[in-house]
Amino acid sequence: MSASSVARYIVLLGAPGAGKGTQAELLEQALKLPHVASGDLFREHLKNETELGRLARSYIEKGELVPDDVTIAMVRERLSQPDCAKGAILDGFPRTIPQAQALEDMLADLTGGTYELIPIYIEVPQDVLLARLGGRWTCRNCQAVYHELFNPPQVPGVCDECGGELYQRPDDTPETHRRRIEVYMEQTAPLIDYYREQGLLVTVDGRPSVQEVRTALLAVIRGGEHD
Ligand code: AMP
């Protein structure tokens, strides 16, 4: 099989506020791979008041992680859809080591064992994360993410992409931000070492502008550089 026909799954790793969602949308356009965000999948379930949504709500509102079994089943269902057969840009999943192991199992299963996994760590210091999380606005319709200072929409309150209404997520409060960063440090940061030990990890500096980070991400994805 030629390299271009191997399904490519890009895993964006980084703390809440590192820019995973913003960059995933840009990569989706550049690479023509679907953006699969576990947080967006949960928010769809909340909006549609499904059983899964009811189960996940209390965790999300507190900034805690939804249990692995529920999260893994939801992502597996999404990755089984035909548009993910050539790969996907994963944003917010995996967030624990068991989720990372489950991802490997499900990709082996769904692709017949031929796939490339590219974990990219978008590194941003903690003080910058808190500042970014503070001014975040999300499109109610297409989930595009903006920041009132660092990445503002052209018209305040209106999505550049689809004209949808921008809102602040209910879990975008200072207490939840602190808790989400703590949960990230405890449960998700170990994934950085997990992928580094496998020789797969790529690190990109997440502090420069949205466009500069995008350029750096595309360079490592296309160039195949590793840490
Ligand atoms: P996000 O939009 O990625 O910041 O996710 C919002 C919230 O959804 C998180 O704070 C968690 O409560 C939940 N969530 C999203 N992805 C996961 C995951 N992979 N594992 C567990 N919980 C998750």
PDB file of C-alpha atoms and ligand atoms in Angstrom:
ATOM      1  CA  MET A   1       0.000   0.000   0.000  1.00  0.00           C
ATOM      2  CA  SER A   2       1.437   3.454  -0.846  1.00  0.00           C
ATOM      3  CA  ALA A   3       2.016   5.941   1.983  1.00  0.00           C
ATOM      4  CA  SER A   4      -0.762   8.265   0.754  1.00  0.00           C
ATOM      5  CA  SER A   5      -3.414   5.548   0.984  1.00  0.00           C
ATOM      6  CA  VAL A   6      -2.658   4.718   4.624  1.00  0.00           C
ATOM      7  CA  ALA A   7      -5.316   6.148   6.922  1.00  0.00           C
ATOM      8  CA  ARG A   8      -3.823   8.952   9.050  1.00  0.00           C
ATOM      9  CA  TYR A   9      -5.143   9.744  12.510  1.00  0.00           C
ATOM     10  CA  ILE A  10      -3.750  12.918  13.977  1.00  0.00           C
ATOM     11  CA  VAL A  11      -4.128  13.199  17.747  1.00  0.00           C
ATOM     12  CA  LEU A  12      -3.942  16.770  19.037  1.00  0.00           C
ATOM     13  CA  LEU A  13      -2.713  16.776  22.616  1.00  0.00           C
ATOM     14  CA  GLY A  14      -2.491  19.771  24.900  1.00  0.00           C
ATOM     15  CA  ALA A  15      -4.156  21.411  27.875  1.00  0.00           C
ATOM     16  CA  PRO A  16      -7.574  23.083  27.674  1.00  0.00           C
ATOM     17  CA  GLY A  17      -6.855  26.428  25.957  1.00  0.00           C
ATOM     18  CA  ALA A  18      -3.831  25.175  24.002  1.00  0.00           C
ATOM     19  CA  GLY A  19      -5.673  25.780  20.725  1.00  0.00           C
ATOM     20  CA  LYS A  20      -6.560  22.196  19.779  1.00  0.00           C
ATOM     21  CA  GLY A  21     -10.059  23.045  18.537  1.00  0.00           C
ATOM     22  CA  THR A  22      -8.972  26.079  16.529  1.00  0.00           C
ATOM     23  CA  GLN A  23      -6.098  24.207  14.923  1.00  0.00           C
ATOM     24  CA  ALA A  24      -8.178  21.084  14.292  1.00  0.00           C
ATOM     25  CA  GLU A  25     -10.593  23.147  12.199  1.00  0.00           C
ATOM     26  CA  LEU A  26      -7.737  24.584  10.131  1.00  0.00           C
ATOM     27  CA  LEU A  27      -6.186  21.144   9.666  1.00  0.00           C
ATOM     28  CA  GLU A  28      -9.564  19.749   8.638  1.00  0.00           C
ATOM     29  CA  GLN A  29      -9.626  22.213   5.719  1.00  0.00           C
ATOM     30  CA  ALA A  30      -5.960  21.744   4.783  1.00  0.00           C
ATOM     31  CA  LEU A  31      -5.838  17.941   5.017  1.00  0.00           C
ATOM     32  CA  LYS A  32      -9.456  17.143   4.050  1.00  0.00           C
ATOM     33  CA  LEU A  33      -9.832  14.892   7.062  1.00  0.00           C
ATOM     34  CA  PRO A  34     -12.798  15.148   9.461  1.00  0.00           C
ATOM     35  CA  HIS A  35     -12.368  16.932  12.802  1.00  0.00           C
ATOM     36  CA  VAL A  36     -13.524  14.550  15.532  1.00  0.00           C
ATOM     37  CA  ALA A  37     -13.824  16.391  18.861  1.00  0.00           C
ATOM     38  CA  SER A  38     -15.057  14.321  21.786  1.00  0.00           C
ATOM     39  CA  GLY A  39     -16.207  17.519  23.573  1.00  0.00           C
ATOM     40  CA  ASP A  40     -18.334  18.455  20.527  1.00  0.00           C
ATOM     41  CA  LEU A  41     -19.804  14.937  20.399  1.00  0.00           C
ATOM     42  CA  PHE A  42     -20.772  15.260  24.066  1.00  0.00           C
ATOM     43  CA  ARG A  43     -22.271  18.718  23.477  1.00  0.00           C
ATOM     44  CA  GLU A  44     -24.396  17.292  20.632  1.00  0.00           C
ATOM     45  CA  HIS A  45     -25.687  14.647  23.026  1.00  0.00           C
ATOM     46  CA  LEU A  46     -26.438  17.315  25.659  1.00  0.00           C
ATOM     47  CA  LYS A  47     -28.296  19.428  23.102  1.00  0.00           C
ATOM     48  CA  ASN A  48     -30.318  16.444  21.871  1.00  0.00           C
ATOM     49  CA  GLU A  49     -30.963  15.317  25.474  1.00  0.00           C
ATOM     50  CA  THR A  50     -29.908  11.743  24.759  1.00  0.00           C
ATOM     51  CA  GLU A  51     -29.306   9.249  27.544  1.00  0.00           C
ATOM     52  CA  LEU A  52     -25.566   9.610  27.000  1.00  0.00           C
ATOM     53  CA  GLY A  53     -25.946  13.390  27.241  1.00  0.00           C
ATOM     54  CA  ARG A  54     -27.788  13.097  30.558  1.00  0.00           C
ATOM     55  CA  LEU A  55     -25.063  10.816  31.884  1.00  0.00           C
ATOM     56  CA  ALA A  56     -22.229  13.121  30.751  1.00  0.00           C
ATOM     57  CA  ARG A  57     -23.734  16.443  31.865  1.00  0.00           C
ATOM     58  CA  SER A  58     -22.669  16.432  35.523  1.00  0.00           C
ATOM     59  CA  TYR A  59     -19.072  15.541  34.651  1.00  0.00           C
ATOM     60  CA  ILE A  60     -18.818  18.208  31.971  1.00  0.00           C
ATOM     61  CA  GLU A  61     -20.332  20.918  34.163  1.00  0.00           C
ATOM     62  CA  LYS A  62     -17.731  20.210  36.867  1.00  0.00           C
ATOM     63  CA  GLY A  63     -14.792  19.996  34.453  1.00  0.00           C
ATOM     64  CA  GLU A  64     -14.299  16.278  35.270  1.00  0.00           C
ATOM     65  CA  LEU A  65     -13.735  13.573  32.688  1.00  0.00           C
ATOM     66  CA  VAL A  66     -16.683  11.469  31.556  1.00  0.00           C
ATOM     67  CA  PRO A  67     -15.960   7.779  32.372  1.00  0.00           C
ATOM     68  CA  ASP A  68     -13.729   5.996  29.862  1.00  0.00           C
ATOM     69  CA  ASP A  69     -16.204   3.285  28.801  1.00  0.00           C
ATOM     70  CA  VAL A  70     -18.851   5.840  27.796  1.00  0.00           C
ATOM     71  CA  THR A  71     -16.334   8.077  26.022  1.00  0.00           C
ATOM     72  CA  ILE A  72     -14.645   5.219  24.170  1.00  0.00           C
ATOM     73  CA  ALA A  73     -17.951   3.810  22.889  1.00  0.00           C
ATOM     74  CA  MET A  74     -19.026   7.261  21.651  1.00  0.00           C
ATOM     75  CA  VAL A  75     -15.742   7.907  19.796  1.00  0.00           C
ATOM     76  CA  ARG A  76     -15.670   4.423  18.344  1.00  0.00           C
ATOM     77  CA  GLU A  77     -19.120   4.958  16.907  1.00  0.00           C
ATOM     78  CA  ARG A  78     -17.944   8.222  15.279  1.00  0.00           C
ATOM     79  CA  LEU A  79     -14.705   6.746  13.890  1.00  0.00           C
ATOM     80  CA  SER A  80     -16.663   3.832  12.383  1.00  0.00           C
ATOM     81  CA  GLN A  81     -18.432   6.222  10.023  1.00  0.00           C
ATOM     82  CA  PRO A  82     -17.268   6.173   6.377  1.00  0.00           C
ATOM     83  CA  ASP A  83     -15.864   9.727   6.384  1.00  0.00           C
ATOM     84  CA  CYS A  84     -13.227   8.627   8.935  1.00  0.00           C
ATOM     85  CA  ALA A  85     -11.966   5.707   6.840  1.00  0.00           C
ATOM     86  CA  LYS A  86      -9.063   7.752   5.423  1.00  0.00           C
ATOM     87  CA  GLY A  87      -8.199   9.221   8.798  1.00  0.00           C
ATOM     88  CA  ALA A  88      -9.312  11.975  11.164  1.00  0.00           C
ATOM     89  CA  ILE A  89      -8.094  14.810  13.328  1.00  0.00           C
ATOM     90  CA  LEU A  90      -8.779  13.828  16.916  1.00  0.00           C
ATOM     91  CA  ASP A  91      -9.271  16.704  19.341  1.00  0.00           C
ATOM     92  CA  GLY A  92      -9.851  15.966  23.031  1.00  0.00           C
ATOM     93  CA  PHE A  93      -9.563  12.186  22.668  1.00  0.00           C
ATOM     94  CA  PRO A  94      -7.703  10.286  24.015  1.00  0.00           C
ATOM     95  CA  ARG A  95      -7.493  12.005  27.404  1.00  0.00           C
ATOM     96  CA  THR A  96      -6.387   9.001  29.525  1.00  0.00           C
ATOM     97  CA  ILE A  97      -4.001   6.093  28.983  1.00  0.00           C
ATOM     98  CA  PRO A  98      -6.899   3.555  28.787  1.00  0.00           C
ATOM     99  CA  GLN A  99      -8.486   5.740  26.095  1.00  0.00           C
ATOM    100  CA  ALA A 100      -5.175   5.783  24.168  1.00  0.00           C
ATOM    101  CA  GLN A 101      -5.001   1.990  24.336  1.00  0.00           C
ATOM    102  CA  ALA A 102      -8.629   1.708  23.250  1.00  0.00           C
ATOM    103  CA  LEU A 103      -7.889   4.024  20.326  1.00  0.00           C
ATOM    104  CA  GLU A 104      -5.125   1.717  19.118  1.00  0.00           C
ATOM    105  CA  ASP A 105      -7.455  -1.291  19.382  1.00  0.00           C
ATOM    106  CA  MET A 106     -10.298   0.414  17.557  1.00  0.00           C
ATOM    107  CA  LEU A 107      -8.065   1.730  14.757  1.00  0.00           C
ATOM    108  CA  ALA A 108      -6.471  -1.691  14.298  1.00  0.00           C
ATOM    109  CA  ASP A 109      -9.954  -3.099  14.051  1.00  0.00           C
ATOM    110  CA  LEU A 110     -11.465  -0.437  11.798  1.00  0.00           C
ATOM    111  CA  THR A 111      -8.530  -0.219   9.358  1.00  0.00           C
ATOM    112  CA  GLY A 112      -7.491  -3.863   9.362  1.00  0.00           C
ATOM    113  CA  GLY A 113      -4.230  -2.810  11.050  1.00  0.00           C
ATOM    114  CA  THR A 114      -2.907  -0.378   8.439  1.00  0.00           C
ATOM    115  CA  TYR A 115      -2.938   3.120   9.825  1.00  0.00           C
ATOM    116  CA  GLU A 116      -0.629   5.888  10.909  1.00  0.00           C
ATOM    117  CA  LEU A 117      -1.042   7.575  14.296  1.00  0.00           C
ATOM    118  CA  ILE A 118       0.487  11.047  14.644  1.00  0.00           C
ATOM    119  CA  PRO A 119       0.267  12.434  18.199  1.00  0.00           C
ATOM    120  CA  ILE A 120       1.110  16.148  18.305  1.00  0.00           C
ATOM    121  CA  TYR A 121       1.565  17.989  21.587  1.00  0.00           C
ATOM    122  CA  ILE A 122       0.656  21.679  21.366  1.00  0.00           C
ATOM    123  CA  GLU A 123       2.694  23.077  24.250  1.00  0.00           C
ATOM    124  CA  VAL A 124       1.494  26.235  26.050  1.00  0.00           C
ATOM    125  CA  PRO A 125       2.502  27.481  29.543  1.00  0.00           C
ATOM    126  CA  GLN A 126      -0.182  27.494  32.254  1.00  0.00           C
ATOM    127  CA  ASP A 127      -0.495  31.289  32.679  1.00  0.00           C
ATOM    128  CA  VAL A 128      -1.204  31.646  28.951  1.00  0.00           C
ATOM    129  CA  LEU A 129      -3.815  28.863  29.144  1.00  0.00           C
ATOM    130  CA  LEU A 130      -5.821  30.621  31.859  1.00  0.00           C
ATOM    131  CA  ALA A 131      -5.734  33.928  29.950  1.00  0.00           C
ATOM    132  CA  ARG A 132      -6.953  32.216  26.782  1.00  0.00           C
ATOM    133  CA  LEU A 133      -9.749  30.226  28.416  1.00  0.00           C
ATOM    134  CA  GLY A 134     -11.132  33.461  29.874  1.00  0.00           C
ATOM    135  CA  GLY A 135     -12.197  35.077  26.592  1.00  0.00           C
ATOM    136  CA  ARG A 136     -13.323  32.066  24.631  1.00  0.00           C
ATOM    137  CA  TRP A 137     -16.479  32.137  22.479  1.00  0.00           C
ATOM    138  CA  THR A 138     -17.906  29.149  20.592  1.00  0.00           C
ATOM    139  CA  CYS A 139     -20.333  29.018  17.650  1.00  0.00           C
ATOM    140  CA  ARG A 140     -23.647  27.484  18.671  1.00  0.00           C
ATOM    141  CA  ASN A 141     -24.109  26.144  15.168  1.00  0.00           C
ATOM    142  CA  CYS A 142     -20.720  24.864  13.862  1.00  0.00           C
ATOM    143  CA  GLN A 143     -18.631  24.852  17.107  1.00  0.00           C
ATOM    144  CA  ALA A 144     -15.923  27.140  15.654  1.00  0.00           C
ATOM    145  CA  VAL A 145     -13.894  28.693  18.479  1.00  0.00           C
ATOM    146  CA  TYR A 146     -12.867  32.357  18.828  1.00  0.00           C
ATOM    147  CA  HIS A 147     -11.087  34.447  21.425  1.00  0.00           C
ATOM    148  CA  GLU A 148     -12.107  38.029  22.109  1.00  0.00           C
ATOM    149  CA  LEU A 149      -8.444  39.175  22.196  1.00  0.00           C
ATOM    150  CA  PHE A 150      -6.324  36.585  20.405  1.00  0.00           C
ATOM    151  CA  ASN A 151      -8.604  35.392  17.604  1.00  0.00           C
ATOM    152  CA  PRO A 152     -11.692  37.640  17.418  1.00  0.00           C
ATOM    153  CA  PRO A 153     -14.517  37.104  14.919  1.00  0.00           C
ATOM    154  CA  GLN A 154     -14.943  39.810  12.255  1.00  0.00           C
ATOM    155  CA  VAL A 155     -18.309  40.830  13.753  1.00  0.00           C
ATOM    156  CA  PRO A 156     -18.603  40.457  17.561  1.00  0.00           C
ATOM    157  CA  GLY A 157     -20.987  37.640  18.504  1.00  0.00           C
ATOM    158  CA  VAL A 158     -21.235  36.236  14.946  1.00  0.00           C
ATOM    159  CA  CYS A 159     -19.357  33.230  13.519  1.00  0.00           C
ATOM    160  CA  ASP A 160     -17.112  34.041  10.519  1.00  0.00           C
ATOM    161  CA  GLU A 161     -17.632  30.547   9.127  1.00  0.00           C
ATOM    162  CA  CYS A 162     -21.399  30.113   9.180  1.00  0.00           C
ATOM    163  CA  GLY A 163     -22.950  33.307  10.606  1.00  0.00           C
ATOM    164  CA  GLY A 164     -24.093  31.379  13.700  1.00  0.00           C
ATOM    165  CA  GLU A 165     -24.479  32.932  17.145  1.00  0.00           C
ATOM    166  CA  LEU A 166     -21.401  32.855  19.409  1.00  0.00           C
ATOM    167  CA  TYR A 167     -21.834  31.922  23.070  1.00  0.00           C
ATOM    168  CA  GLN A 168     -19.662  31.216  26.108  1.00  0.00           C
ATOM    169  CA  ARG A 169     -19.775  27.553  27.052  1.00  0.00           C
ATOM    170  CA  PRO A 170     -21.337  26.915  30.468  1.00  0.00           C
ATOM    171  CA  ASP A 171     -18.124  25.113  31.475  1.00  0.00           C
ATOM    172  CA  ASP A 172     -16.144  28.273  30.609  1.00  0.00           C
ATOM    173  CA  THR A 173     -16.082  29.636  34.179  1.00  0.00           C
ATOM    174  CA  PRO A 174     -12.903  30.422  36.190  1.00  0.00           C
ATOM    175  CA  GLU A 175     -13.508  27.525  38.644  1.00  0.00           C
ATOM    176  CA  THR A 176     -14.121  25.036  35.859  1.00  0.00           C
ATOM    177  CA  HIS A 177     -11.042  26.289  33.993  1.00  0.00           C
ATOM    178  CA  ARG A 178      -8.851  25.630  37.017  1.00  0.00           C
ATOM    179  CA  ARG A 179     -10.392  22.196  37.513  1.00  0.00           C
ATOM    180  CA  ARG A 180     -10.053  21.283  33.821  1.00  0.00           C
ATOM    181  CA  ILE A 181      -6.364  22.210  33.887  1.00  0.00           C
ATOM    182  CA  GLU A 182      -5.857  20.143  37.093  1.00  0.00           C
ATOM    183  CA  VAL A 183      -7.643  17.159  35.552  1.00  0.00           C
ATOM    184  CA  TYR A 184      -5.494  17.588  32.459  1.00  0.00           C
ATOM    185  CA  MET A 185      -2.284  17.555  34.556  1.00  0.00           C
ATOM    186  CA  GLU A 186      -3.370  14.437  36.465  1.00  0.00           C
ATOM    187  CA  GLN A 187      -4.966  12.340  33.742  1.00  0.00           C
ATOM    188  CA  THR A 188      -4.023  13.609  30.302  1.00  0.00           C
ATOM    189  CA  ALA A 189      -0.450  14.922  30.645  1.00  0.00           C
ATOM    190  CA  PRO A 190       0.836  11.314  31.145  1.00  0.00           C
ATOM    191  CA  LEU A 191      -0.154  10.688  27.522  1.00  0.00           C
ATOM    192  CA  ILE A 192       2.698  12.950  26.446  1.00  0.00           C
ATOM    193  CA  ASP A 193       5.191  10.458  27.908  1.00  0.00           C
ATOM    194  CA  TYR A 194       3.136   7.517  26.693  1.00  0.00           C
ATOM    195  CA  TYR A 195       3.529   8.636  23.082  1.00  0.00           C
ATOM    196  CA  ARG A 196       7.084   9.926  23.573  1.00  0.00           C
ATOM    197  CA  GLU A 197       8.163   6.493  24.830  1.00  0.00           C
ATOM    198  CA  GLN A 198       6.726   4.937  21.679  1.00  0.00           C
ATOM    199  CA  GLY A 199       8.841   7.347  19.595  1.00  0.00           C
ATOM    200  CA  LEU A 200       5.705   8.856  18.035  1.00  0.00           C
ATOM    201  CA  LEU A 201       5.390  12.252  19.726  1.00  0.00           C
ATOM    202  CA  VAL A 202       5.810  15.526  17.885  1.00  0.00           C
ATOM    203  CA  THR A 203       5.844  18.796  19.872  1.00  0.00           C
ATOM    204  CA  VAL A 204       4.785  22.171  18.499  1.00  0.00           C
ATOM    205  CA  ASP A 205       5.045  25.494  20.355  1.00  0.00           C
ATOM    206  CA  GLY A 206       1.454  26.691  20.873  1.00  0.00           C
ATOM    207  CA  ARG A 207       2.326  30.269  21.930  1.00  0.00           C
ATOM    208  CA  PRO A 208       2.668  32.020  18.535  1.00  0.00           C
ATOM    209  CA  SER A 209      -0.287  33.252  16.462  1.00  0.00           C
ATOM    210  CA  VAL A 210      -2.990  30.894  15.171  1.00  0.00           C
ATOM    211  CA  GLN A 211      -1.518  31.075  11.647  1.00  0.00           C
ATOM    212  CA  GLU A 212       2.046  30.422  12.812  1.00  0.00           C
ATOM    213  CA  VAL A 213       0.977  27.384  14.817  1.00  0.00           C
ATOM    214  CA  ARG A 214      -1.010  26.150  11.812  1.00  0.00           C
ATOM    215  CA  THR A 215       2.065  26.430   9.583  1.00  0.00           C
ATOM    216  CA  ALA A 216       4.200  24.571  12.141  1.00  0.00           C
ATOM    217  CA  LEU A 217       1.609  21.787  12.454  1.00  0.00           C
ATOM    218  CA  LEU A 218       1.333  21.312   8.708  1.00  0.00           C
ATOM    219  CA  ALA A 219       5.120  21.210   8.424  1.00  0.00           C
ATOM    220  CA  VAL A 220       5.439  18.421  10.992  1.00  0.00           C
ATOM    221  CA  ILE A 221       2.500  16.456   9.595  1.00  0.00           C
ATOM    222  CA  ARG A 222       3.794  16.690   6.041  1.00  0.00           C
ATOM    223  CA  GLY A 223       7.440  16.290   7.010  1.00  0.00           C
ATOM    224  CA  GLY A 224       6.917  13.458   9.511  1.00  0.00           C
ATOM    225  CA  GLU A 225       9.308  14.925  12.145  1.00  0.00           C
ATOM    226  CA  HIS A 226       9.452  13.285  15.571  1.00  0.00           C
ATOM    227  CA  ASP A 227      10.761  14.505  18.953  1.00  0.00           C
TER     228      ASP A 227
HETATM  229  P1  AMP B   1     -13.571  19.852  25.500  1.00  0.00           P
HETATM  230  O1  AMP B   1     -14.532  20.484  24.559  1.00  0.00           O
HETATM  231  O2  AMP B   1     -12.582  18.947  24.798  1.00  0.00           O
HETATM  232  O3  AMP B   1     -12.886  20.841  26.398  1.00  0.00           O
HETATM  233  O4  AMP B   1     -14.414  18.860  26.444  1.00  0.00           O
HETATM  234  C1  AMP B   1     -15.425  19.374  27.303  1.00  0.00           C
HETATM  235  C2  AMP B   1     -15.708  18.368  28.387  1.00  0.00           C
HETATM  236  O5  AMP B   1     -16.192  17.132  27.803  1.00  0.00           O
HETATM  237  C3  AMP B   1     -14.514  17.926  29.227  1.00  0.00           C
HETATM  238  O6  AMP B   1     -14.226  18.836  30.281  1.00  0.00           O
HETATM  239  C4  AMP B   1     -14.988  16.557  29.734  1.00  0.00           C
HETATM  240  O7  AMP B   1     -15.934  16.704  30.775  1.00  0.00           O
HETATM  241  C5  AMP B   1     -15.716  15.996  28.521  1.00  0.00           C
HETATM  242  N1  AMP B   1     -14.791  15.243  27.637  1.00  0.00           N
HETATM  243  C6  AMP B   1     -14.401  15.582  26.380  1.00  0.00           C
HETATM  244  N2  AMP B   1     -13.555  14.671  25.889  1.00  0.00           N
HETATM  245  C7  AMP B   1     -13.383  13.726  26.845  1.00  0.00           C
HETATM  246  C8  AMP B   1     -12.622  12.538  26.938  1.00  0.00           C
HETATM  247  N3  AMP B   1     -11.812  12.134  25.934  1.00  0.00           N
HETATM  248  N4  AMP B   1     -12.714  11.793  28.079  1.00  0.00           N
HETATM  249  C9  AMP B   1     -13.516  12.179  29.088  1.00  0.00           C
HETATM  250  N5  AMP B   1     -14.241  13.311  29.081  1.00  0.00           N
HETATM  251  C10 AMP B   1     -14.189  14.082  27.971  1.00  0.00           C
END
